Amino acid sequence: MVHLKPRSQRTQLVNEIIEDLRPKLAAIPGIKVYLQNPPTIRIGGQVTKSLYQFSMQSPVKEELYEAARKLEAEDRGSGRACRT
């Protein structure tokens, strides 16, 4: 993850920087880089360092919470860590 200087301190927009960097990074043997400009407001999911993310949705809060409790209990029983 890279954080740029504030907009007032640079001459290029984020997407221009990404377009400049893509060919330069693609020329480096042995690496694959995926440059993204994430939205300022994120709807659904969250930025995470995890390889996987699981999101549950339901219009009925009680059913959602019960399903989440069951999933967490099952995950804990399997020996894998579950973060809530």
mmCIF file of N, CA and C in Angstrom:
data_model
loop_
_atom_site.group_PDB
_atom_site.id
_atom_site.type_symbol
_atom_site.label_atom_id
_atom_site.label_comp_id
_atom_site.label_asym_id
_atom_site.label_seq_id
_atom_site.Cartn_x
_atom_site.Cartn_y
_atom_site.Cartn_z
ATOM 1 N N MET A 1 0.845 -1.164 0.000
ATOM 2 C CA MET A 1 0.000 0.000 0.000
ATOM 3 C C MET A 1 0.894 1.232 0.000
ATOM 4 N N VAL A 2 0.538 2.185 -0.804
ATOM 5 C CA VAL A 2 1.302 3.425 -0.922
ATOM 6 C C VAL A 2 0.358 4.589 -0.645
ATOM 7 N N HIS A 3 0.807 5.503 0.163
ATOM 8 C CA HIS A 3 0.040 6.723 0.415
ATOM 9 C C HIS A 3 0.772 7.874 -0.254
ATOM 10 N N LEU A 4 0.045 8.615 -1.068
ATOM 11 C CA LEU A 4 0.647 9.735 -1.781
ATOM 12 C C LEU A 4 0.646 10.988 -0.923
ATOM 13 N N LYS A 5 1.476 11.933 -1.346
ATOM 14 C CA LYS A 5 1.455 13.245 -0.712
ATOM 15 C C LYS A 5 0.073 13.852 -0.928
ATOM 16 N N PRO A 6 -0.321 14.806 -0.111
ATOM 17 C CA PRO A 6 -1.602 15.490 -0.347
ATOM 18 C C PRO A 6 -1.643 16.104 -1.746
ATOM 19 N N ARG A 7 -2.794 16.210 -2.314
ATOM 20 C CA ARG A 7 -2.978 16.713 -3.681
ATOM 21 C C ARG A 7 -2.301 18.068 -3.878
ATOM 22 N N SER A 8 -2.332 18.903 -2.871
ATOM 23 C CA SER A 8 -1.739 20.246 -2.990
ATOM 24 C C SER A 8 -0.213 20.214 -3.100
ATOM 25 N N GLN A 9 0.403 19.078 -2.775
ATOM 26 C CA GLN A 9 1.859 18.966 -2.803
ATOM 27 C C GLN A 9 2.385 18.184 -4.011
ATOM 28 N N ARG A 10 1.509 17.828 -4.943
ATOM 29 C CA ARG A 10 1.960 17.097 -6.129
ATOM 30 C C ARG A 10 1.273 17.647 -7.368
ATOM 31 N N THR A 11 1.887 17.395 -8.522
ATOM 32 C CA THR A 11 1.365 17.955 -9.770
ATOM 33 C C THR A 11 0.446 16.997 -10.510
ATOM 34 N N GLN A 12 0.533 15.706 -10.213
ATOM 35 C CA GLN A 12 -0.258 14.713 -10.939
ATOM 36 C C GLN A 12 -1.439 14.207 -10.109
ATOM 37 N N LEU A 13 -2.483 13.822 -10.810
ATOM 38 C CA LEU A 13 -3.608 13.148 -10.169
ATOM 39 C C LEU A 13 -3.231 11.692 -9.918
ATOM 40 N N VAL A 14 -3.952 11.045 -9.035
ATOM 41 C CA VAL A 14 -3.645 9.655 -8.684
ATOM 42 C C VAL A 14 -3.639 8.760 -9.915
ATOM 43 N N ASN A 15 -4.648 8.858 -10.748
ATOM 44 C CA ASN A 15 -4.721 7.990 -11.928
ATOM 45 C C ASN A 15 -3.585 8.256 -12.913
ATOM 46 N N GLU A 16 -3.107 9.482 -12.977
ATOM 47 C CA GLU A 16 -1.954 9.794 -13.827
ATOM 48 C C GLU A 16 -0.686 9.131 -13.275
ATOM 49 N N ILE A 17 -0.527 9.151 -11.974
ATOM 50 C CA ILE A 17 0.626 8.499 -11.341
ATOM 51 C C ILE A 17 0.579 7.001 -11.612
ATOM 52 N N ILE A 18 -0.595 6.420 -11.475
ATOM 53 C CA ILE A 18 -0.756 4.983 -11.731
ATOM 54 C C ILE A 18 -0.382 4.657 -13.173
ATOM 55 N N GLU A 19 -0.860 5.440 -14.117
ATOM 56 C CA GLU A 19 -0.561 5.192 -15.530
ATOM 57 C C GLU A 19 0.931 5.346 -15.825
ATOM 58 N N ASP A 20 1.603 6.263 -15.158
ATOM 59 C CA ASP A 20 3.051 6.420 -15.328
ATOM 60 C C ASP A 20 3.820 5.231 -14.750
ATOM 61 N N LEU A 21 3.354 4.723 -13.615
ATOM 62 C CA LEU A 21 4.060 3.634 -12.939
ATOM 63 C C LEU A 21 3.853 2.263 -13.580
ATOM 64 N N ARG A 22 2.697 2.038 -14.187
ATOM 65 C CA ARG A 22 2.386 0.703 -14.729
ATOM 66 C C ARG A 22 3.469 0.149 -15.653
ATOM 67 N N PRO A 23 3.860 0.857 -16.703
ATOM 68 C CA PRO A 23 4.878 0.292 -17.599
ATOM 69 C C PRO A 23 6.244 0.136 -16.921
ATOM 70 N N LYS A 24 6.559 1.028 -16.010
ATOM 71 C CA LYS A 24 7.844 0.928 -15.308
ATOM 72 C C LYS A 24 7.880 -0.314 -14.421
ATOM 73 N N LEU A 25 6.798 -0.556 -13.707
ATOM 74 C CA LEU A 25 6.745 -1.723 -12.826
ATOM 75 C C LEU A 25 6.633 -3.022 -13.621
ATOM 76 N N ALA A 26 5.938 -2.977 -14.757
ATOM 77 C CA ALA A 26 5.794 -4.166 -15.597
ATOM 78 C C ALA A 26 7.138 -4.615 -16.173
ATOM 79 N N ALA A 27 8.090 -3.697 -16.263
ATOM 80 C CA ALA A 27 9.407 -4.012 -16.827
ATOM 81 C C ALA A 27 10.327 -4.712 -15.826
ATOM 82 N N ILE A 28 9.923 -4.777 -14.572
ATOM 83 C CA ILE A 28 10.752 -5.433 -13.552
ATOM 84 C C ILE A 28 10.460 -6.929 -13.575
ATOM 85 N N PRO A 29 11.453 -7.763 -13.904
ATOM 86 C CA PRO A 29 11.215 -9.207 -13.993
ATOM 87 C C PRO A 29 10.884 -9.820 -12.622
ATOM 88 N N GLY A 30 9.941 -10.746 -12.649
ATOM 89 C CA GLY A 30 9.649 -11.528 -11.451
ATOM 90 C C GLY A 30 8.632 -10.942 -10.495
ATOM 91 N N ILE A 31 8.072 -9.781 -10.799
ATOM 92 C CA ILE A 31 7.037 -9.246 -9.908
ATOM 93 C C ILE A 31 5.776 -8.935 -10.690
ATOM 94 N N LYS A 32 4.664 -9.014 -10.001
ATOM 95 C CA LYS A 32 3.383 -8.592 -10.556
ATOM 96 C C LYS A 32 2.800 -7.568 -9.595
ATOM 97 N N VAL A 33 2.472 -6.417 -10.114
ATOM 98 C CA VAL A 33 1.928 -5.346 -9.301
ATOM 99 C C VAL A 33 0.581 -4.944 -9.875
ATOM 100 N N TYR A 34 -0.395 -4.790 -8.999
ATOM 101 C CA TYR A 34 -1.733 -4.386 -9.411
ATOM 102 C C TYR A 34 -2.032 -3.041 -8.759
ATOM 103 N N LEU A 35 -1.940 -2.000 -9.532
ATOM 104 C CA LEU A 35 -2.155 -0.660 -9.010
ATOM 105 C C LEU A 35 -3.641 -0.327 -9.055
ATOM 106 N N GLN A 36 -4.138 0.210 -7.943
ATOM 107 C CA GLN A 36 -5.543 0.562 -7.845
ATOM 108 C C GLN A 36 -5.684 1.913 -7.169
ATOM 109 N N ASN A 37 -6.717 2.609 -7.512
ATOM 110 C CA ASN A 37 -7.094 3.839 -6.840
ATOM 111 C C ASN A 37 -8.428 3.557 -6.156
ATOM 112 N N PRO A 38 -8.398 3.114 -4.893
ATOM 113 C CA PRO A 38 -9.648 2.749 -4.232
ATOM 114 C C PRO A 38 -10.526 3.969 -3.996
ATOM 115 N N PRO A 39 -11.833 3.758 -3.956
ATOM 116 C CA PRO A 39 -12.725 4.895 -3.721
ATOM 117 C C PRO A 39 -12.523 5.480 -2.324
ATOM 118 N N THR A 40 -12.786 6.756 -2.197
ATOM 119 C CA THR A 40 -12.650 7.423 -0.909
ATOM 120 C C THR A 40 -13.628 6.849 0.105
ATOM 121 N N ILE A 41 -14.842 6.603 -0.348
ATOM 122 C CA ILE A 41 -15.857 6.002 0.515
ATOM 123 C C ILE A 41 -16.053 4.575 0.056
ATOM 124 N N ARG A 42 -15.869 3.648 0.965
ATOM 125 C CA ARG A 42 -15.983 2.228 0.632
ATOM 126 C C ARG A 42 -17.321 1.710 1.133
ATOM 127 N N ILE A 43 -18.092 1.147 0.228
ATOM 128 C CA ILE A 43 -19.389 0.591 0.591
ATOM 129 C C ILE A 43 -19.299 -0.916 0.436
ATOM 130 N N GLY A 44 -19.530 -1.621 1.522
ATOM 131 C CA GLY A 44 -19.444 -3.079 1.491
ATOM 132 C C GLY A 44 -18.007 -3.520 1.635
ATOM 133 N N GLY A 45 -17.753 -4.415 2.543
ATOM 134 C CA GLY A 45 -16.400 -4.911 2.763
ATOM 135 C C GLY A 45 -15.527 -3.852 3.394
ATOM 136 N N GLN A 46 -14.278 -4.173 3.552
ATOM 137 C CA GLN A 46 -13.341 -3.252 4.160
ATOM 138 C C GLN A 46 -11.944 -3.525 3.647
ATOM 139 N N VAL A 47 -11.088 -2.535 3.732
ATOM 140 C CA VAL A 47 -9.696 -2.720 3.345
ATOM 141 C C VAL A 47 -9.038 -3.578 4.417
ATOM 142 N N THR A 48 -8.368 -4.624 3.998
ATOM 143 C CA THR A 48 -7.783 -5.556 4.950
ATOM 144 C C THR A 48 -6.494 -6.125 4.394
ATOM 145 N N LYS A 49 -5.634 -6.606 5.267
ATOM 146 C CA LYS A 49 -4.403 -7.264 4.837
ATOM 147 C C LYS A 49 -4.634 -8.761 4.638
ATOM 148 N N SER A 50 -5.809 -9.240 4.986
ATOM 149 C CA SER A 50 -6.117 -10.664 4.864
ATOM 150 C C SER A 50 -6.207 -11.073 3.408
ATOM 151 N N LEU A 51 -5.931 -12.341 3.143
ATOM 152 C CA LEU A 51 -6.073 -12.853 1.784
ATOM 153 C C LEU A 51 -7.537 -12.993 1.394
ATOM 154 N N TYR A 52 -8.375 -13.270 2.389
ATOM 155 C CA TYR A 52 -9.786 -13.494 2.115
ATOM 156 C C TYR A 52 -10.646 -12.648 3.034
ATOM 157 N N GLN A 53 -11.828 -12.338 2.548
ATOM 158 C CA GLN A 53 -12.789 -11.588 3.340
ATOM 159 C C GLN A 53 -14.153 -12.218 3.113
ATOM 160 N N PHE A 54 -14.898 -12.402 4.168
ATOM 161 C CA PHE A 54 -16.222 -12.987 4.070
ATOM 162 C C PHE A 54 -17.217 -11.996 4.637
ATOM 163 N N SER A 55 -18.216 -11.635 3.854
ATOM 164 C CA SER A 55 -19.232 -10.687 4.305
ATOM 165 C C SER A 55 -20.583 -11.374 4.308
ATOM 166 N N MET A 56 -21.347 -11.106 5.345
ATOM 167 C CA MET A 56 -22.696 -11.669 5.459
ATOM 168 C C MET A 56 -23.686 -10.512 5.443
ATOM 169 N N GLN A 57 -24.825 -10.742 4.774
ATOM 170 C CA GLN A 57 -25.863 -9.723 4.704
ATOM 171 C C GLN A 57 -27.212 -10.365 4.951
ATOM 172 N N SER A 58 -28.097 -9.607 5.546
ATOM 173 C CA SER A 58 -29.463 -10.062 5.732
ATOM 174 C C SER A 58 -30.329 -8.858 6.069
ATOM 175 N N PRO A 59 -31.544 -8.831 5.565
ATOM 176 C CA PRO A 59 -32.446 -7.746 5.955
ATOM 177 C C PRO A 59 -32.992 -7.957 7.377
ATOM 178 N N VAL A 60 -32.780 -9.162 7.918
ATOM 179 C CA VAL A 60 -33.282 -9.472 9.256
ATOM 180 C C VAL A 60 -32.092 -9.582 10.206
ATOM 181 N N LYS A 61 -31.914 -8.564 11.037
ATOM 182 C CA LYS A 61 -30.736 -8.473 11.905
ATOM 183 C C LYS A 61 -30.581 -9.699 12.799
ATOM 184 N N GLU A 62 -31.654 -10.185 13.404
ATOM 185 C CA GLU A 62 -31.571 -11.320 14.323
ATOM 186 C C GLU A 62 -31.054 -12.576 13.608
ATOM 187 N N GLU A 63 -31.531 -12.822 12.392
ATOM 188 C CA GLU A 63 -31.069 -13.980 11.618
ATOM 189 C C GLU A 63 -29.591 -13.831 11.251
ATOM 190 N N LEU A 64 -29.198 -12.634 10.909
ATOM 191 C CA LEU A 64 -27.806 -12.378 10.563
ATOM 192 C C LEU A 64 -26.898 -12.647 11.759
ATOM 193 N N TYR A 65 -27.262 -12.116 12.920
ATOM 194 C CA TYR A 65 -26.450 -12.322 14.117
ATOM 195 C C TYR A 65 -26.379 -13.793 14.497
ATOM 196 N N GLU A 66 -27.490 -14.510 14.381
ATOM 197 C CA GLU A 66 -27.492 -15.934 14.706
ATOM 198 C C GLU A 66 -26.604 -16.713 13.733
ATOM 199 N N ALA A 67 -26.685 -16.400 12.457
ATOM 200 C CA ALA A 67 -25.838 -17.066 11.464
ATOM 201 C C ALA A 67 -24.361 -16.751 11.720
ATOM 202 N N ALA A 68 -24.064 -15.517 12.117
ATOM 203 C CA ALA A 68 -22.679 -15.132 12.412
ATOM 204 C C ALA A 68 -22.159 -15.899 13.627
ATOM 205 N N ARG A 69 -23.001 -16.053 14.663
ATOM 206 C CA ARG A 69 -22.592 -16.823 15.844
ATOM 207 C C ARG A 69 -22.302 -18.276 15.475
ATOM 208 N N LYS A 70 -23.158 -18.863 14.650
ATOM 209 C CA LYS A 70 -22.955 -20.261 14.232
ATOM 210 C C LYS A 70 -21.671 -20.402 13.415
ATOM 211 N N LEU A 71 -21.445 -19.474 12.511
ATOM 212 C CA LEU A 71 -20.237 -19.518 11.682
ATOM 213 C C LEU A 71 -18.987 -19.374 12.548
ATOM 214 N N GLU A 72 -19.011 -18.442 13.484
ATOM 215 C CA GLU A 72 -17.862 -18.240 14.361
ATOM 216 C C GLU A 72 -17.611 -19.480 15.215
ATOM 217 N N ALA A 73 -18.680 -20.087 15.756
ATOM 218 C CA ALA A 73 -18.526 -21.289 16.582
ATOM 219 C C ALA A 73 -17.954 -22.435 15.764
ATOM 220 N N GLU A 74 -18.421 -22.590 14.551
ATOM 221 C CA GLU A 74 -17.912 -23.653 13.681
ATOM 222 C C GLU A 74 -16.449 -23.416 13.336
ATOM 223 N N ASP A 75 -16.109 -22.158 13.068
ATOM 224 C CA ASP A 75 -14.732 -21.818 12.729
ATOM 225 C C ASP A 75 -13.805 -22.065 13.920
ATOM 226 N N ARG A 76 -14.241 -21.692 15.101
ATOM 227 C CA ARG A 76 -13.428 -21.926 16.298
ATOM 228 C C ARG A 76 -13.244 -23.420 16.542
ATOM 229 N N GLY A 77 -14.259 -24.205 16.266
ATOM 230 C CA GLY A 77 -14.183 -25.646 16.444
ATOM 231 C C GLY A 77 -13.236 -26.315 15.469
ATOM 232 N N SER A 78 -12.978 -25.651 14.347
ATOM 233 C CA SER A 78 -12.093 -26.244 13.332
ATOM 234 C C SER A 78 -10.621 -25.958 13.631
ATOM 235 N N GLY A 79 -10.357 -25.086 14.611
ATOM 236 C CA GLY A 79 -8.973 -24.748 14.942
ATOM 237 C C GLY A 79 -8.436 -23.554 14.180
ATOM 238 N N ARG A 80 -9.217 -22.993 13.286
ATOM 239 C CA ARG A 80 -8.783 -21.785 12.568
ATOM 240 C C ARG A 80 -9.198 -20.567 13.364
ATOM 241 N N ALA A 81 -8.462 -19.516 13.210
ATOM 242 C CA ALA A 81 -8.788 -18.260 13.922
ATOM 243 C C ALA A 81 -9.874 -17.515 13.168
ATOM 244 N N CYS A 82 -10.812 -16.980 13.910
ATOM 245 C CA CYS A 82 -11.887 -16.182 13.318
ATOM 246 C C CYS A 82 -11.897 -14.836 14.001
ATOM 247 N N ARG A 83 -11.743 -13.763 13.232
ATOM 248 C CA ARG A 83 -11.789 -12.426 13.813
ATOM 249 C C ARG A 83 -13.133 -11.812 13.518
ATOM 250 N N THR A 84 -13.730 -11.234 14.513
ATOM 251 C CA THR A 84 -15.028 -10.569 14.317
ATOM 252 C C THR A 84 -14.898 -9.090 14.494
#
